[in-house]
Coordinates of C-alpha atoms in Angstrom, one line a residue:
Chain F
M274 CA 120.1 116.8 118.2
L275 CA 121.9 113.8 117.2
R276 CA 120.8 111.4 114.5
L277 CA 121.8 108.3 116.5
E278 CA 122.6 108.1 120.2
A279 CA 123.1 104.8 121.9
T280 CA 123.9 105.3 125.5
D281 CA 125.2 102.8 128.0
I282 CA 123.9 99.8 126.2
Y283 CA 123.7 96.4 128.0
A284 CA 122.6 93.6 125.7
G285 CA 123.3 90.0 124.7
Y286 CA 121.9 86.7 123.7
G287 CA 119.8 84.9 126.3
K288 CA 121.8 84.8 129.5
I289 CA 125.1 85.7 127.8
E290 CA 125.6 89.4 128.1
V291 CA 127.9 90.8 125.3
L292 CA 127.6 94.5 125.7
H293 CA 128.3 96.0 129.1
G294 CA 127.7 99.6 128.8
A295 CA 128.7 100.5 125.2
S296 CA 127.9 104.0 123.8
I297 CA 128.0 105.5 120.3
R298 CA 126.6 108.5 118.8
A299 CA 126.5 110.0 115.3
A300 CA 125.4 113.4 114.0
A301 CA 123.3 113.8 110.8
G302 CA 125.6 113.3 107.8
E303 CA 128.4 111.6 109.7
I304 CA 130.1 108.3 108.9
I305 CA 131.1 106.6 112.1
C306 CA 133.1 103.4 112.2
I307 CA 133.2 100.9 115.0
I308 CA 136.3 98.7 115.2
G309 CA 137.5 96.2 117.8
P310 CA 138.7 92.6 118.1
N311 CA 136.5 89.6 117.4
G312 CA 133.9 89.1 120.1
S313 CA 134.1 92.6 121.3
G314 CA 130.4 93.1 120.6
K315 CA 130.5 95.2 117.4
S316 CA 127.8 93.3 115.5
T317 CA 125.7 92.9 118.7
L318 CA 125.8 96.7 119.0
L319 CA 124.5 97.2 115.5
K320 CA 121.8 94.6 116.0
T321 CA 120.7 96.3 119.2
V322 CA 120.5 99.6 117.5
F323 CA 118.3 98.1 114.8
G324 CA 116.1 96.2 117.2
L325 CA 117.0 92.6 116.4
I326 CA 118.1 92.4 120.0
K327 CA 116.5 94.4 122.7
P328 CA 118.8 96.1 125.2
T329 CA 118.4 95.0 128.8
R330 CA 119.7 98.5 129.9
G331 CA 120.4 101.7 128.2
T332 CA 118.7 103.7 125.5
V333 CA 118.8 104.0 121.7
S334 CA 117.5 107.2 120.2
F335 CA 117.0 108.4 116.7
D336 CA 116.6 112.1 115.9
G337 CA 115.8 112.6 119.6
R338 CA 113.1 109.9 119.8
D339 CA 113.6 106.9 122.1
I340 CA 113.5 103.8 119.9
S341 CA 115.0 101.3 122.3
R342 CA 112.0 99.0 122.5
L343 CA 110.9 99.2 118.8
D344 CA 111.0 96.2 116.5
P345 CA 112.9 96.3 113.2
E346 CA 109.6 96.5 111.2
Q347 CA 108.8 99.7 113.2
K348 CA 112.2 101.2 112.7
V349 CA 112.5 100.7 108.9
P350 CA 109.6 103.2 108.2
L351 CA 111.4 105.8 110.4
G352 CA 114.3 105.6 108.0
I353 CA 116.7 103.1 109.5
A354 CA 118.3 100.5 107.3
F355 CA 120.5 97.6 108.3
I356 CA 122.8 95.7 106.0
P357 CA 124.0 92.6 107.8
Q358 CA 127.2 90.8 107.3
G359 CA 127.7 88.6 104.2
R360 CA 125.3 87.7 101.5
N361 CA 121.8 88.8 102.4
V362 CA 120.1 89.3 99.0
F363 CA 117.3 86.9 98.1
P364 CA 118.9 84.5 95.7
S365 CA 115.8 83.3 93.9
L366 CA 114.4 86.7 93.3
T367 CA 115.6 88.9 90.5
V368 CA 117.6 92.1 91.1
R369 CA 114.5 94.1 90.4
E370 CA 112.4 92.0 92.9
N371 CA 115.1 92.5 95.5
L372 CA 114.9 96.2 95.1
E373 CA 111.1 96.0 95.3
M374 CA 111.5 94.2 98.6
G375 CA 113.6 97.1 99.8
G376 CA 110.9 99.6 98.9
T377 CA 108.0 97.9 100.6
V378 CA 107.6 100.6 103.2
L379 CA 107.3 103.2 100.5
G380 CA 103.7 102.3 100.3
S381 CA 102.5 103.0 96.7
E382 CA 103.6 101.0 93.7
K383 CA 104.5 104.2 91.9
A384 CA 106.9 105.3 94.6
V385 CA 108.6 101.9 94.4
R386 CA 108.9 102.2 90.6
L387 CA 110.4 105.6 90.8
A388 CA 112.8 104.5 93.5
I389 CA 113.9 101.6 91.3
E390 CA 114.4 103.9 88.3
E391 CA 116.6 106.1 90.5
A392 CA 118.5 103.2 91.9
V393 CA 119.5 101.9 88.5
E394 CA 120.7 105.4 87.5
T395 CA 122.8 105.5 90.7
Y396 CA 124.0 101.9 90.3
P397 CA 124.6 101.3 86.6
L398 CA 125.9 97.8 87.4
L399 CA 122.4 96.8 88.5
K400 CA 120.8 98.2 85.4
R401 CA 122.6 95.6 83.3
K402 CA 121.6 92.8 85.6
I403 CA 118.1 93.9 86.5
R404 CA 116.5 90.7 85.3
D405 CA 119.1 88.4 86.7
R406 CA 118.5 86.3 89.7
A407 CA 120.4 87.8 92.6
G408 CA 121.8 84.4 93.4
N409 CA 123.9 84.6 90.2
L410 CA 125.6 87.8 91.1
S411 CA 129.2 88.0 92.3
G412 CA 130.0 88.8 95.9
G413 CA 130.7 92.4 95.1
E414 CA 127.6 92.8 93.1
K415 CA 125.5 91.4 95.9
Q416 CA 127.0 93.9 98.3
I417 CA 126.2 96.7 95.9
L418 CA 122.7 95.3 95.5
S419 CA 122.1 95.2 99.3
L420 CA 123.4 98.8 99.5
A421 CA 121.1 99.9 96.8
R422 CA 118.2 98.0 98.4
A423 CA 118.8 99.7 101.7
D424 CA 119.0 103.0 99.9
M425 CA 115.6 102.5 98.3
I426 CA 113.8 104.3 101.1
K427 CA 116.5 107.0 101.4
P428 CA 117.1 106.2 105.0
G429 CA 118.4 108.7 107.5
L430 CA 120.7 106.1 109.0
I431 CA 122.3 103.0 107.4
L432 CA 123.8 100.4 109.8
M433 CA 126.4 98.3 108.0
D434 CA 128.1 95.1 109.3
E435 CA 131.4 94.2 107.6
P436 CA 130.9 95.7 104.1
S437 CA 134.3 94.5 102.9
I438 CA 134.0 90.9 104.0
G439 CA 134.9 88.4 101.2
L440 CA 135.4 91.1 98.6
S441 CA 138.4 91.8 96.4
P442 CA 140.4 95.0 97.1
K443 CA 139.0 96.6 93.9
M444 CA 135.4 95.8 94.9
I445 CA 136.0 97.0 98.5
D446 CA 137.0 100.4 97.0
E447 CA 133.9 100.5 94.9
V448 CA 131.6 99.7 97.8
Y449 CA 133.3 102.4 99.9
L450 CA 133.0 104.9 97.1
K451 CA 129.2 104.2 97.0
I452 CA 129.0 104.6 100.8
Q453 CA 130.6 108.0 100.5
E454 CA 128.3 109.0 97.7
I455 CA 125.2 108.1 99.6
N456 CA 126.7 109.8 102.7
R457 CA 127.1 113.1 100.7
R458 CA 123.4 113.1 100.2
G459 CA 123.0 113.3 103.9
T460 CA 122.6 109.7 105.1
T461 CA 124.4 108.8 108.3
F462 CA 126.4 105.6 108.4
A463 CA 127.4 103.4 111.3
I464 CA 129.9 100.8 109.9
V465 CA 131.3 97.9 111.8
E466 CA 134.5 96.7 110.1
Q467 CA 137.4 94.3 110.5
N468 CA 139.2 96.1 107.7
A469 CA 139.8 98.9 110.1
R470 CA 142.3 100.8 108.0
K471 CA 139.9 101.2 105.1
A472 CA 136.9 102.1 107.2
L473 CA 138.7 104.6 109.4
S474 CA 140.1 106.3 106.3
I475 CA 136.7 107.4 105.3
A476 CA 135.0 107.7 108.7
H477 CA 134.5 111.1 110.3
R478 CA 134.7 109.5 113.7
G479 CA 135.6 106.1 115.0
Y480 CA 135.0 104.0 118.1
V481 CA 137.1 101.2 119.5
L482 CA 135.0 98.5 121.2
D483 CA 136.6 96.0 123.5
L484 CA 134.9 93.4 125.8
G485 CA 131.5 95.0 125.3
Q486 CA 132.5 98.5 126.2
T487 CA 133.5 101.6 124.3
R488 CA 137.3 102.1 124.9
L489 CA 138.3 104.9 122.7
E490 CA 136.6 107.6 120.6
D491 CA 138.3 109.9 118.2
T492 CA 138.2 111.1 114.6
G493 CA 138.9 108.5 111.9
A494 CA 142.3 109.9 111.2
G495 CA 143.0 110.2 115.0
L496 CA 142.4 106.5 115.6
L497 CA 144.6 105.6 112.5
D498 CA 147.5 107.6 114.2
N499 CA 146.8 106.3 117.7
E500 CA 149.8 104.2 118.8
E501 CA 147.7 101.8 120.9
V502 CA 145.2 101.3 118.2
K503 CA 147.9 100.7 115.7
K504 CA 149.5 98.1 117.9
L505 CA 146.3 96.3 118.9
Y506 CA 144.1 96.3 115.8
L507 CA 145.9 97.7 112.8
G508 CA 148.9 95.4 113.0
G509 CA 151.8 97.9 113.3
Chain Z
M227 CA 85.8 55.2 80.4
D228 CA 84.5 55.3 84.0
L229 CA 88.0 54.4 85.0
L230 CA 89.4 57.4 83.1
L231 CA 86.8 59.7 84.7
H232 CA 87.6 58.3 88.1
L233 CA 91.3 59.0 87.5
A234 CA 90.6 62.5 86.3
I235 CA 88.5 63.3 89.4
V236 CA 91.2 61.9 91.8
I237 CA 93.8 63.9 89.9
A238 CA 91.8 67.1 90.2
I239 CA 91.4 66.6 93.9
Y240 CA 95.0 65.8 94.5
A241 CA 96.1 68.7 92.3
I242 CA 94.2 71.0 94.7
F243 CA 95.8 69.2 97.7
A244 CA 99.3 69.5 96.1
L245 CA 98.8 73.1 95.1
S246 CA 97.8 74.0 98.7
L247 CA 101.0 72.3 100.0
N248 CA 103.1 74.0 97.4
V249 CA 102.2 77.4 98.9
E250 CA 103.8 76.3 102.1
V251 CA 106.6 74.0 101.0
G252 CA 107.4 75.6 97.6
Y253 CA 107.0 79.3 98.1
T254 CA 107.5 79.7 101.9
G255 CA 109.9 76.9 102.6
L256 CA 107.7 75.4 105.4
F257 CA 108.0 71.6 105.4
N258 CA 104.6 70.6 106.7
F259 CA 104.5 66.8 107.4
G260 CA 101.0 66.9 108.8
H261 CA 99.2 68.4 105.8
V262 CA 96.8 65.5 105.6
A263 CA 95.3 66.8 108.9
F264 CA 93.7 69.8 107.1
F265 CA 92.5 67.5 104.3
A266 CA 90.8 65.4 107.0
I267 CA 89.4 68.4 108.8
G268 CA 87.7 69.6 105.6
A269 CA 86.4 66.2 104.8
Y270 CA 85.0 65.4 108.3
T271 CA 83.5 68.9 108.8
S272 CA 81.6 68.8 105.5
A273 CA 80.7 65.1 105.9
L274 CA 79.3 65.5 109.4
L275 CA 77.3 68.6 108.5
T276 CA 75.8 67.3 105.3
L277 CA 75.0 63.9 107.0
A278 CA 73.1 66.0 109.6
G279 CA 71.1 67.5 106.9
A280 CA 72.9 70.7 106.1
P281 CA 73.3 71.7 102.4
F282 CA 76.5 71.0 100.6
S283 CA 77.3 74.7 100.3
L284 CA 77.3 75.1 104.0
G285 CA 79.4 72.0 104.5
L286 CA 81.9 73.3 102.0
L287 CA 82.2 76.7 103.6
A288 CA 82.4 75.2 107.1
G289 CA 85.0 72.7 105.9
L290 CA 87.2 75.5 104.5
A291 CA 86.7 77.6 107.6
A292 CA 87.5 74.8 110.0
A293 CA 90.6 73.8 108.1
G294 CA 91.8 77.5 108.0
L295 CA 91.0 78.1 111.7
C296 CA 92.9 74.9 112.8
G297 CA 95.8 75.9 110.5
Y298 CA 95.9 79.3 112.2
L299 CA 95.7 77.9 115.7
L300 CA 98.4 75.3 114.9
S301 CA 100.7 77.7 113.1
I302 CA 101.1 80.1 116.1
P303 CA 103.0 77.7 118.3
A304 CA 104.4 75.6 115.5
L305 CA 106.0 78.5 113.5
K306 CA 107.9 79.6 116.6
L307 CA 110.0 76.5 115.8
Q308 CA 112.6 76.5 113.1
G309 CA 113.1 74.1 110.2
D310 CA 113.2 70.5 111.3
Y311 CA 111.4 71.2 114.6
F312 CA 108.5 72.7 112.7
G313 CA 108.3 69.6 110.6
I314 CA 108.2 67.4 113.7
A315 CA 105.4 69.5 115.2
T316 CA 103.3 69.3 112.1
L317 CA 103.9 65.5 111.9
G318 CA 102.7 65.3 115.5
F319 CA 99.6 67.3 114.7
G320 CA 98.7 65.0 111.8
E321 CA 99.0 62.0 114.0
I322 CA 97.1 63.6 116.9
L323 CA 94.3 64.5 114.6
R324 CA 94.1 60.9 113.3
M325 CA 94.0 59.6 116.8
I326 CA 91.1 62.0 117.7
V327 CA 89.2 60.9 114.6
N328 CA 89.8 57.3 115.6
N329 CA 88.8 57.6 119.2
E330 CA 86.1 60.3 119.5
V331 CA 83.5 57.8 118.4
W332 CA 80.6 60.0 119.5
L333 CA 81.5 62.5 116.8
T334 CA 83.3 60.6 114.0
K335 CA 82.1 57.0 114.6
G336 CA 85.8 56.2 115.0
P337 CA 87.2 53.3 112.9
M338 CA 83.7 52.6 111.5
G339 CA 84.0 55.7 109.4
L340 CA 81.2 57.8 107.9
P341 CA 79.3 56.1 105.2
G342 CA 76.6 57.6 102.9
I343 CA 78.0 61.1 102.6
P344 CA 75.6 62.8 100.1
R345 CA 76.8 63.8 96.7
P346 CA 77.1 67.6 96.4
D347 CA 74.1 69.7 95.5
L348 CA 74.8 73.2 94.3
F349 CA 72.3 75.7 92.8
G350 CA 69.8 72.9 92.3
V351 CA 72.2 70.7 90.4
V352 CA 73.2 67.3 92.0
F353 CA 76.6 66.2 91.0
D354 CA 75.9 62.5 91.3
T355 CA 77.4 61.1 88.1
L356 CA 81.1 60.8 87.3
P357 CA 81.1 63.4 84.5
A358 CA 79.3 65.9 86.7
Y359 CA 81.6 65.3 89.6
L360 CA 84.6 65.7 87.2
A361 CA 83.2 69.0 86.1
L362 CA 82.7 70.1 89.7
S363 CA 86.2 69.1 90.9
G364 CA 87.7 70.4 87.7
V365 CA 86.2 73.8 88.2
F366 CA 87.4 73.9 91.8
A367 CA 90.9 72.9 90.7
L368 CA 91.0 75.7 88.1
V369 CA 89.7 78.2 90.6
T370 CA 92.3 77.0 93.1
F371 CA 95.0 77.2 90.5
A372 CA 94.0 80.8 89.5
I373 CA 93.7 82.1 93.1
L374 CA 97.0 80.6 94.2
A375 CA 98.8 81.8 91.0
F376 CA 97.4 85.3 91.7
V377 CA 98.6 85.1 95.3
V378 CA 102.1 84.0 94.5
L379 CA 102.5 86.5 91.7
S380 CA 101.5 89.4 93.9
P381 CA 103.9 91.3 96.1
F382 CA 102.7 89.0 98.9
G383 CA 104.0 86.0 97.0
R384 CA 107.3 87.7 96.5
A385 CA 107.5 88.4 100.2
L386 CA 106.9 84.7 100.9
K387 CA 109.8 83.8 98.6
A388 CA 111.9 86.4 100.3
V389 CA 111.1 84.9 103.7
R390 CA 112.0 81.4 102.3
D391 CA 115.3 82.7 100.9
D392 CA 116.5 84.6 103.9
E393 CA 114.2 85.2 106.9
T394 CA 116.6 87.6 108.6
A395 CA 117.0 89.7 105.5
A396 CA 113.3 89.9 105.0
E397 CA 112.9 91.2 108.6
I398 CA 115.7 93.7 108.0
L399 CA 113.6 95.2 105.2
G400 CA 110.7 95.6 107.6
K401 CA 108.8 92.4 106.9
N402 CA 107.4 90.4 109.8
A403 CA 108.5 86.9 108.7
F404 CA 106.4 85.2 111.3
R405 CA 103.2 86.8 110.1
F406 CA 103.9 86.0 106.5
K407 CA 104.5 82.4 107.4
I408 CA 101.2 82.2 109.4
K409 CA 99.3 83.6 106.4
S410 CA 101.0 81.1 104.0
F411 CA 100.1 78.3 106.4
V412 CA 96.5 79.4 106.7
I413 CA 96.1 79.7 102.9
G414 CA 97.6 76.2 102.5
S415 CA 95.3 74.8 105.1
V416 CA 92.1 76.3 103.6
F417 CA 92.8 74.8 100.2
A418 CA 93.8 71.4 101.7
G419 CA 90.4 71.6 103.4
L420 CA 88.8 72.1 100.0
A421 CA 90.5 69.0 98.6
G422 CA 89.2 67.1 101.6
V423 CA 85.6 68.3 101.1
L424 CA 85.7 67.2 97.5
W425 CA 87.2 63.9 98.5
A426 CA 84.6 63.1 101.1
H427 CA 81.7 63.9 98.8
Y428 CA 83.3 61.9 96.0
T429 CA 84.0 58.7 97.8
T430 CA 80.9 59.1 100.0
F431 CA 82.7 57.2 102.7
I432 CA 85.5 58.4 104.9
G433 CA 87.3 56.8 107.8
P434 CA 90.5 57.4 109.8
G435 CA 92.4 55.0 107.4
D436 CA 92.1 57.6 104.6
F437 CA 94.1 60.2 106.5
T438 CA 97.4 58.6 107.4
L439 CA 100.9 59.8 107.1
T440 CA 101.1 57.9 103.7
E441 CA 98.8 60.5 102.3
T442 CA 101.0 63.4 103.4
I443 CA 104.0 61.6 101.9
L444 CA 102.2 61.1 98.6
V445 CA 101.2 64.8 98.4
L446 CA 104.7 65.9 99.4
L447 CA 106.0 63.6 96.7
I448 CA 103.7 65.1 94.2
V449 CA 104.9 68.6 95.0
V450 CA 108.6 67.7 95.1
M451 CA 108.5 65.6 92.0
G452 CA 106.3 68.0 90.0
G453 CA 108.5 70.9 90.9
K454 CA 108.0 72.9 94.1
G455 CA 107.8 76.6 93.9
T456 CA 106.2 76.5 90.4
F457 CA 102.6 76.9 89.3
L458 CA 102.4 73.8 87.2
G459 CA 104.6 71.5 89.1
P460 CA 102.0 70.2 91.6
V461 CA 99.5 69.7 88.8
V462 CA 102.0 67.8 86.6
G463 CA 103.1 65.8 89.7
A464 CA 99.5 64.9 90.5
V465 CA 98.8 63.7 87.0
A466 CA 102.0 61.6 86.9
L467 CA 101.8 60.1 90.4
I468 CA 98.0 59.5 90.6
F469 CA 97.9 58.1 87.2
F470 CA 100.7 55.7 88.1
Q471 CA 99.2 54.8 91.5
E472 CA 95.7 54.2 90.4
S473 CA 96.5 52.5 87.1
V474 CA 98.5 49.9 88.8
R475 CA 95.4 48.7 90.5
F476 CA 93.8 47.8 87.2
L477 CA 96.6 45.8 85.7
R478 CA 95.5 42.3 84.7
L479 CA 97.8 40.2 86.7
P480 CA 97.7 36.6 87.7
P481 CA 96.1 36.3 91.2
E482 CA 99.3 35.1 92.9
W483 CA 101.0 38.4 91.9
T484 CA 98.4 40.7 93.2
R485 CA 99.5 40.3 96.8
L486 CA 102.9 41.7 95.7
L487 CA 101.4 44.8 94.1
G488 CA 100.9 46.9 97.2
P489 CA 104.4 46.6 98.5
L490 CA 105.8 46.8 94.9
Q491 CA 104.0 50.1 94.4
Q492 CA 105.7 51.6 97.5
M493 CA 109.0 50.3 96.3
V494 CA 108.5 51.9 92.9
F495 CA 107.6 55.2 94.6
G496 CA 110.8 55.0 96.6
L497 CA 112.9 54.2 93.5
L498 CA 111.3 57.0 91.5
L499 CA 112.1 59.4 94.3
V500 CA 115.7 58.3 94.5
V501 CA 116.1 58.5 90.7
L502 CA 114.5 61.9 90.6
M503 CA 116.6 63.3 93.5
V504 CA 119.8 62.2 91.7
F505 CA 119.0 63.3 88.2
R506 CA 116.5 66.1 88.6
P507 CA 116.3 67.3 92.2
E508 CA 114.4 70.4 91.3
G509 CA 111.4 68.3 90.0
I510 CA 109.9 67.8 86.6
I511 CA 109.2 71.6 86.3
R512 CA 112.1 73.8 87.5
E513 CA 111.6 77.0 89.4
K514 CA 113.3 79.9 87.7
G515 CA 116.3 80.9 89.8
G516 CA 115.6 78.1 92.3
R517 CA 118.6 76.5 93.7
R518 CA 119.4 72.9 92.6
G519 CA 118.2 70.3 95.0
D520 CA 117.5 72.8 97.6

């Protein structure tokens, strides 16, 4: 049984259809990476999997259960987290309050407290800044915070849109190290990335999306070596 | 002395009014330009009931319930709108309500207003003197302050701020932003209703002229000047602005100047607002972590 299976997805915004039959799947413990040119529907695909957009056709299933029509607030308790593109921390809340927001589906206050304690152990950077307003963090720190916040509920699947956007090369490495660390604990990742080389280098498998359809599917290394992919997306 | 008591009572009522708006504007980021409507609903509901012979306690509860219910009913369609459009919808609601009050003469006596609203009578005590009324409105203001402080400090309040900061991000963490905004709006409406009830039974006369857009602007000014998104901001703002507004009326000026006072007061309000927005956009009291001028 696959952790995530999105089959033949058609979706879009209002009358504009962006995805015309895209499919991805990920086994438990896998990191998959979705690359493709701008406008190919990568972000739309993630939003559809998470439920921010409902597919007009096709199914999304999670651990064998059909979740195509569920809203995000119903998917989060199942263990699906989404980290959208760019800064999405709550600037006027402290780092701790941001983490608390991430743990709301845990139910009890005690569970939230324990999860925060665990998070500051895993992310020492956050420990030093726990009382700071998230708005005052650097771009990289915000990305780490949003990762830690998604990780609060120990989700089975994390959907991540452009984790490297606007970050320095050093910070990108740090974020990807954290992704691999969380993945080793068994969390599946589906990452959409412009920085294709970096993402493919850690992905178990990759997909190339073009014009709303899945064009290619291979291992991460396989796509990195693929002549066509090199020419089109990796820049030689 | 009576003047001071009068000032204190009006300040207490406006503090409640401003605190209620602060939940919406300050903590949830909902710019409600029709807040006076809920003040009016509270005032009229309680006034009509008590004039018909109902006890004050019933009028009070009915005033709160009516304001909350109308807030709920308005919020469902209005909160489907984003930002500016929500503001316009609430502005429209405020004006519609004033028109209804003005025209439904069978119920509200229209422009004639409702005179002779009885002074409150609670647990056998009649609050018919200024000190007694001050005690009553002061206690209500303190209770409002305590309840709203408790609400915004709770996880619920944190979620409101999260919705204000980034609605999408809040939804991503499994929060239904729409429902949180509705709750915030209903809480704000109920307490605006309370302020309205206290106002009606204090002045003992209400008419459509008491519930114009100017009142909404005044209370918005109180919140923004005092410091939105803070506990004390609306209270400080109410003290500063009401004191200023009411005290001007009692200046001993030559008669030929007094006709200038009204417009002058509006001009000074405008000037104050401009000066504040330039030098201290976050208000007198600053929200911790709040963004400057935002």
